[in-house]
């Protein structure tokens, strides 16, 4: 029986149209709908399924961020996580918070909480870093099963099906281990009214990176954030012959 | 000779409810006294009023806080609202009992708490802990027969109703939430139970002696909040003379207690498949006796 630590990040909702700040220092986050990173939802779902299969005894969700990160934790709690840990990160540090910091926080908490499995989403949809699982495994010196699309537990080992370029790879890792959830691992459940209600009172512990001995000084400097170039408008042609002529003119044929 | 459970001022009996049902008096309107006709008229107006207030809620979820019913003196509209927004269900561990609940096919199931016309409708769900406890009562009637029973946090009232059905001497269903008490009354009537007493009060503030003699205390799925769990445990320690049965699927508030000698596992039930799906992470529910 294992204790599972899940990382959940509060990100701008996937359906929101992203706007860049005029001074190019970042994107507009004020007054914008946020929700849990979709890949982290998959990670939470996998942990809850492990608990339902009696493979896990307890699930702890961790979120690093501003006070609103607690809302993200509440969503995780409503999905079936047992308790939450909110690592408070101020607005100044949030901009330059990187996987290097988060992985150290997760590693420290995994040790403190005696976790056997750490699961995170393969990447966050805001920065697309795809580094946290790998770095956490490195800090802890645990084996890693990244881009997992199927996880099975057999005699203290995890059999993981990974999505790799050109196919699927099956690996076995010994516990404790770090996993990252790929899109096809599962379909996350919806947090329903009764679950939200009984999750309102589940415990959330607040800690600071300082309490955990993690230095948040930036390792990168954001030089400029810009919109992607706008696509040029296309044109509608009357028939295939005109298309062929145009393509020849352009030297594409 | 021990004194039975004392009556309390705002206690009401479920069997007195039939007098307030607006359908029955409308049918029997012929041949009754003038006073009764006045009473019926008042009830009818009340019904019209409540029908109007229900109409406001007919668009499923969103209802601003100021539209939420202030409950005092509005028991009939409240009951109508409960009837309208819940479904009758036997799809649980105790199909003998039909319960009015917010079920997955109800529009409120997927709404957010702030959009729900009921404030924190804990009573609207048949929690896994309550299901196990109620199953246990129905299967072990000998423990509950001829006993004075107190159901703390009765919610939808299932455990109280079961205790009444198996032949308890006196059942006091208690909940701090007025709507829960109304739902319990409705559910009691639905299951033809008319020996239930309902107490809408915070019982944990009361000295246990003020309740008279209680043989058995029932606690169905109340350990979802650590702070409240502690209050409840402290209170349970003051009622040493009663047997205490707890139904719980494994919520965190009970963790410390399950590791101690003060509690003993009595029974464990597999939850129905859909209940497992609805109660993220729980597959079974247990009944414990607390010493």
Short mmCIF file of C-alpha atoms in Angstrom, two decimals, chain B:
data_model
loop_
_atom_site.label_atom_id
_atom_site.label_comp_id
_atom_site.label_asym_id
_atom_site.label_seq_id
_atom_site.Cartn_x
_atom_site.Cartn_y
_atom_site.Cartn_z
CA UNK B 1 -36.84 3.73 36.24
CA UNK B 2 -35.07 5.70 33.56
CA UNK B 3 -36.71 8.69 32.05
CA UNK B 4 -37.38 8.50 28.32
CA UNK B 5 -36.17 11.16 25.87
CA UNK B 6 -37.61 14.50 26.86
CA UNK B 7 -39.65 16.56 24.50
CA UNK B 8 -38.12 19.76 23.27
CA UNK B 9 -39.94 22.97 22.32
CA UNK B 10 -39.15 22.93 18.61
CA UNK B 11 -39.63 19.24 18.21
CA UNK B 12 -42.30 17.97 15.92
CA UNK B 13 -43.69 14.61 15.07
CA UNK B 14 -43.69 13.41 11.51
CA UNK B 15 -47.19 11.94 11.86
CA UNK B 16 -48.61 15.38 12.51
CA UNK B 17 -47.49 16.39 9.06
CA UNK B 18 -50.41 14.95 7.18
CA UNK B 19 -52.56 17.86 8.44
CA UNK B 20 -50.35 20.23 6.51
CA UNK B 21 -50.47 18.42 3.25
CA UNK B 22 -52.39 20.72 0.94
CA UNK B 23 -53.66 17.98 -1.37
CA UNK B 24 -55.61 16.06 1.22
CA UNK B 25 -57.66 19.03 2.55
CA UNK B 26 -58.47 20.22 -0.96
CA UNK B 27 -60.01 16.86 -1.76
CA UNK B 28 -61.95 16.70 1.50
CA UNK B 29 -63.18 20.27 1.32
CA UNK B 30 -66.88 19.32 1.36
CA UNK B 31 -68.63 19.08 4.68
CA UNK B 32 -66.22 20.68 7.14
CA UNK B 33 -66.63 23.49 9.58
CA UNK B 34 -66.19 27.18 8.83
CA UNK B 35 -62.99 27.38 10.89
CA UNK B 36 -61.53 24.60 8.87
CA UNK B 37 -62.41 26.35 5.66
CA UNK B 38 -60.56 29.46 6.83
CA UNK B 39 -57.58 27.30 7.70
CA UNK B 40 -57.70 25.65 4.33
CA UNK B 41 -57.91 29.01 2.63
CA UNK B 42 -54.77 30.11 4.46
CA UNK B 43 -53.04 26.91 3.42
CA UNK B 44 -54.19 27.36 -0.14
CA UNK B 45 -52.80 30.90 -0.24
CA UNK B 46 -49.62 29.59 1.28
CA UNK B 47 -49.51 27.01 -1.49
CA UNK B 48 -49.97 29.66 -4.19
CA UNK B 49 -47.21 31.72 -2.60
CA UNK B 50 -44.86 28.77 -2.42
CA UNK B 51 -45.69 27.69 -5.93
CA UNK B 52 -44.60 31.15 -7.06
CA UNK B 53 -41.35 30.90 -5.14
CA UNK B 54 -40.71 27.46 -6.57
CA UNK B 55 -41.26 28.77 -10.05
CA UNK B 56 -38.29 31.05 -9.49
CA UNK B 57 -36.13 27.98 -8.94
CA UNK B 58 -37.44 26.04 -11.89
CA UNK B 59 -34.45 27.06 -14.03
CA UNK B 60 -32.29 24.44 -12.27
CA UNK B 61 -29.25 25.92 -10.57
CA UNK B 62 -28.62 29.65 -10.28
CA UNK B 63 -30.39 31.27 -7.36
CA UNK B 64 -28.84 34.29 -5.68
CA UNK B 65 -28.39 34.13 -1.93
CA UNK B 66 -31.16 36.64 -1.23
CA UNK B 67 -33.65 34.31 -2.94
CA UNK B 68 -32.75 31.48 -0.61
CA UNK B 69 -35.63 30.73 1.66
CA UNK B 70 -35.55 32.09 5.13
CA UNK B 71 -36.81 28.99 6.73
CA UNK B 72 -38.83 30.06 9.73
CA UNK B 73 -42.57 29.89 9.10
CA UNK B 74 -41.96 28.60 5.62
CA UNK B 75 -42.03 24.90 6.20
CA UNK B 76 -44.56 24.12 3.52
CA UNK B 77 -42.73 25.97 0.71
CA UNK B 78 -39.51 24.39 1.90
CA UNK B 79 -41.01 20.93 1.68
CA UNK B 80 -42.37 21.64 -1.77
CA UNK B 81 -38.96 22.85 -2.86
CA UNK B 82 -37.37 19.67 -1.52
CA UNK B 83 -39.97 17.58 -3.31
CA UNK B 84 -39.43 19.46 -6.53
CA UNK B 85 -35.64 19.39 -6.60
CA UNK B 86 -35.06 15.84 -5.37
CA UNK B 87 -35.82 12.41 -6.79
CA UNK B 88 -37.16 9.36 -4.98
CA UNK B 89 -34.43 6.77 -4.91
CA UNK B 90 -34.03 3.15 -3.82
CA UNK B 91 -30.69 2.84 -5.57
CA UNK B 92 -28.55 2.38 -2.46
CA UNK B 93 -27.61 -0.19 0.19
CA UNK B 94 -31.07 -0.03 1.78
CA UNK B 95 -33.58 -0.44 -1.08
CA UNK B 96 -36.27 -1.12 1.54
CA UNK B 97 -36.25 2.62 2.11
CA UNK B 98 -37.26 5.13 -0.51
CA UNK B 99 -35.40 8.38 0.01
CA UNK B 100 -35.80 11.83 -1.50
CA UNK B 101 -32.30 12.75 -2.67
CA UNK B 102 -30.36 14.83 -5.16
CA UNK B 103 -29.30 12.03 -7.51
CA UNK B 104 -27.01 12.03 -10.57
CA UNK B 105 -30.01 12.62 -12.84
CA UNK B 106 -31.04 15.71 -10.87
CA UNK B 107 -29.97 19.07 -12.33
CA UNK B 108 -28.47 20.07 -8.99
CA UNK B 109 -26.03 17.13 -8.99
CA UNK B 110 -23.47 18.96 -11.09
CA UNK B 111 -24.09 22.49 -9.91
CA UNK B 112 -21.60 24.36 -7.76
CA UNK B 113 -22.46 24.86 -4.07
CA UNK B 114 -22.96 28.61 -4.58
CA UNK B 115 -25.50 27.95 -7.34
CA UNK B 116 -27.61 25.56 -5.28
CA UNK B 117 -30.88 26.96 -3.87
CA UNK B 118 -30.25 24.97 -0.68
CA UNK B 119 -27.42 26.10 1.56
CA UNK B 120 -25.05 23.15 2.08
CA UNK B 121 -27.63 20.42 1.38
CA UNK B 122 -25.80 17.64 3.25
CA UNK B 123 -29.23 16.09 3.77
CA UNK B 124 -29.74 15.70 0.03
CA UNK B 125 -27.26 12.87 -0.34
CA UNK B 126 -27.24 9.39 1.10
CA UNK B 127 -23.63 9.36 2.26
CA UNK B 128 -21.80 6.02 2.27
CA UNK B 129 -21.43 6.15 6.06
CA UNK B 130 -25.19 6.62 6.47
CA UNK B 131 -25.90 3.77 4.03
CA UNK B 132 -23.74 1.33 5.99
CA UNK B 133 -25.20 2.38 9.33
CA UNK B 134 -28.78 2.10 8.04
CA UNK B 135 -28.07 -1.33 6.49
CA UNK B 136 -26.64 -2.41 9.85
CA UNK B 137 -29.77 -1.26 11.70
CA UNK B 138 -32.11 -3.08 9.30
CA UNK B 139 -30.03 -6.27 9.55
CA UNK B 140 -29.59 -6.18 13.34
CA UNK B 141 -33.00 -5.15 14.55
CA UNK B 142 -32.50 -6.94 17.90
CA UNK B 143 -29.92 -4.33 18.95
CA UNK B 144 -32.34 -1.46 18.34
CA UNK B 145 -35.72 -2.88 19.36
CA UNK B 146 -37.34 -1.17 22.35
CA UNK B 147 -34.44 1.25 22.66
CA UNK B 148 -34.29 5.03 22.88
CA UNK B 149 -32.32 6.12 19.83
CA UNK B 150 -30.69 9.46 19.07
CA UNK B 151 -29.55 10.08 15.48
CA UNK B 152 -27.08 12.99 15.49
CA UNK B 153 -26.83 14.79 12.14
CA UNK B 154 -29.70 12.76 10.68
CA UNK B 155 -29.41 14.37 7.22
CA UNK B 156 -31.96 12.64 4.97
CA UNK B 157 -33.16 10.66 8.01
CA UNK B 158 -32.44 7.15 6.70
CA UNK B 159 -30.90 5.76 9.90
CA UNK B 160 -33.71 7.21 12.06
CA UNK B 161 -36.35 5.79 9.77
CA UNK B 162 -34.66 2.38 9.82
CA UNK B 163 -34.51 2.45 13.63
CA UNK B 164 -38.20 3.30 13.80
CA UNK B 165 -39.05 0.52 11.33
CA UNK B 166 -37.17 -2.17 13.27
CA UNK B 167 -39.09 -1.28 16.42
CA UNK B 168 -37.12 1.21 18.44
CA UNK B 169 -39.05 2.56 21.42
CA UNK B 170 -38.35 6.17 20.60
CA UNK B 171 -36.30 7.75 17.83
CA UNK B 172 -35.06 11.31 17.98
CA UNK B 173 -33.67 12.49 14.65
CA UNK B 174 -31.50 15.54 15.12
CA UNK B 175 -29.93 17.93 12.66
CA UNK B 176 -28.62 21.48 12.95
CA UNK B 177 -30.01 22.22 9.46
CA UNK B 178 -33.73 23.02 9.32
CA UNK B 179 -33.98 21.80 5.74
CA UNK B 180 -32.51 18.45 6.81
CA UNK B 181 -35.26 18.17 9.42
CA UNK B 182 -37.91 18.87 6.79
CA UNK B 183 -36.32 16.33 4.44
CA UNK B 184 -36.30 13.78 7.26
CA UNK B 185 -39.99 14.45 7.89
CA UNK B 186 -40.76 14.01 4.18
CA UNK B 187 -38.74 10.82 3.98
CA UNK B 188 -40.37 9.47 7.15
CA UNK B 189 -43.78 9.98 5.58
CA UNK B 190 -42.58 8.45 2.31
CA UNK B 191 -41.65 5.32 4.25
CA UNK B 192 -44.85 5.33 6.34
CA UNK B 193 -42.95 5.90 9.55
CA UNK B 194 -44.92 7.98 12.00
CA UNK B 195 -43.09 7.47 15.24
CA UNK B 196 -40.16 9.74 14.54
CA UNK B 197 -39.36 12.80 16.64
CA UNK B 198 -37.33 15.47 14.95
CA UNK B 199 -35.19 18.00 16.77
CA UNK B 200 -33.73 20.96 14.91
CA UNK B 201 -31.00 22.15 17.23
CA UNK B 202 -27.26 22.02 17.85
CA UNK B 203 -27.25 19.08 20.19
CA UNK B 204 -23.50 19.25 20.82
CA UNK B 205 -24.02 22.42 22.85
CA UNK B 206 -26.39 20.62 25.15
CA UNK B 207 -25.55 18.73 28.26
CA UNK B 208 -26.28 15.12 27.53
CA UNK B 209 -28.49 14.93 30.64
CA UNK B 210 -30.92 17.41 29.09
CA UNK B 211 -31.76 14.80 26.47
CA UNK B 212 -32.97 12.26 29.00
CA UNK B 213 -31.94 8.66 28.69
CA UNK B 214 -30.49 7.61 25.36
CA UNK B 215 -29.68 3.93 24.82
CA UNK B 216 -28.04 4.26 21.43
CA UNK B 217 -26.48 7.18 19.58
CA UNK B 218 -26.20 6.94 15.78
CA UNK B 219 -23.63 8.90 13.80
CA UNK B 220 -23.73 8.54 10.03
CA UNK B 221 -20.82 9.97 8.05
CA UNK B 222 -20.02 12.99 10.19
CA UNK B 223 -16.20 12.73 10.27
CA UNK B 224 -15.46 14.71 7.11
CA UNK B 225 -14.19 17.75 9.02
CA UNK B 226 -11.29 17.46 11.48
CA UNK B 227 -12.40 20.35 13.68
CA UNK B 228 -15.98 19.15 13.90
CA UNK B 229 -14.82 15.54 14.39
CA UNK B 230 -12.97 16.62 17.51
CA UNK B 231 -16.07 18.40 18.87
CA UNK B 232 -18.14 15.33 18.16
CA UNK B 233 -15.65 13.01 19.86
CA UNK B 234 -15.48 15.27 22.92
CA UNK B 235 -19.27 15.24 23.10
CA UNK B 236 -19.41 11.46 22.69
CA UNK B 237 -17.14 11.13 25.72
CA UNK B 238 -19.80 12.90 27.82
CA UNK B 239 -22.45 10.31 27.01
CA UNK B 240 -20.68 7.27 28.36
CA UNK B 241 -23.90 5.50 29.26
CA UNK B 242 -25.11 5.11 25.68
CA UNK B 243 -23.88 2.74 23.00
CA UNK B 244 -22.53 4.65 20.02
CA UNK B 245 -22.59 3.36 16.43
CA UNK B 246 -20.73 5.22 13.70
CA UNK B 247 -21.11 4.68 9.95
CA UNK B 248 -18.08 5.88 8.01
CA UNK B 249 -16.36 5.04 4.69
CA UNK B 250 -12.91 6.05 5.99
CA UNK B 251 -12.96 9.83 6.30
CA UNK B 252 -9.93 11.58 7.72
CA UNK B 253 -11.68 12.76 10.89
CA UNK B 254 -11.91 9.20 12.14
CA UNK B 255 -8.25 8.33 11.46
CA UNK B 256 -6.93 8.95 14.96
CA UNK B 257 -9.83 7.10 16.50
CA UNK B 258 -9.57 4.00 14.29
CA UNK B 259 -6.00 3.56 15.47
CA UNK B 260 -7.10 3.65 19.11
CA UNK B 261 -8.71 1.11 21.42
CA UNK B 262 -11.84 3.24 21.80
CA UNK B 263 -13.42 1.92 18.65
CA UNK B 264 -14.25 -1.49 17.21
CA UNK B 265 -15.21 -2.52 13.70
CA UNK B 266 -18.66 -4.08 13.71
CA UNK B 267 -19.49 -4.50 10.04
CA UNK B 268 -18.25 -3.59 6.58
CA UNK B 269 -20.32 -3.27 3.40
CA UNK B 270 -19.33 -3.08 -0.26
CA UNK B 271 -20.82 0.05 -1.78
CA UNK B 272 -22.89 -0.23 -4.96
CA UNK B 273 -20.93 0.43 -8.16
CA UNK B 274 -22.51 3.80 -8.79
CA UNK B 275 -21.98 4.83 -5.16
CA UNK B 276 -18.29 4.00 -5.60
CA UNK B 277 -18.20 6.20 -8.68
CA UNK B 278 -19.96 9.00 -6.84
CA UNK B 279 -17.77 8.84 -3.76
CA UNK B 280 -14.32 9.29 -5.16
CA UNK B 281 -11.89 6.91 -3.54
CA UNK B 282 -14.28 4.94 -1.31
CA UNK B 283 -15.24 1.34 -2.17
CA UNK B 284 -16.60 0.12 1.16
CA UNK B 285 -18.28 1.63 4.17
CA UNK B 286 -17.98 0.49 7.76
CA UNK B 287 -19.93 0.48 10.97
CA UNK B 288 -17.95 1.03 14.15
CA UNK B 289 -18.92 0.90 17.77
CA UNK B 290 -17.28 3.56 19.93
CA UNK B 291 -16.53 2.83 23.56
#
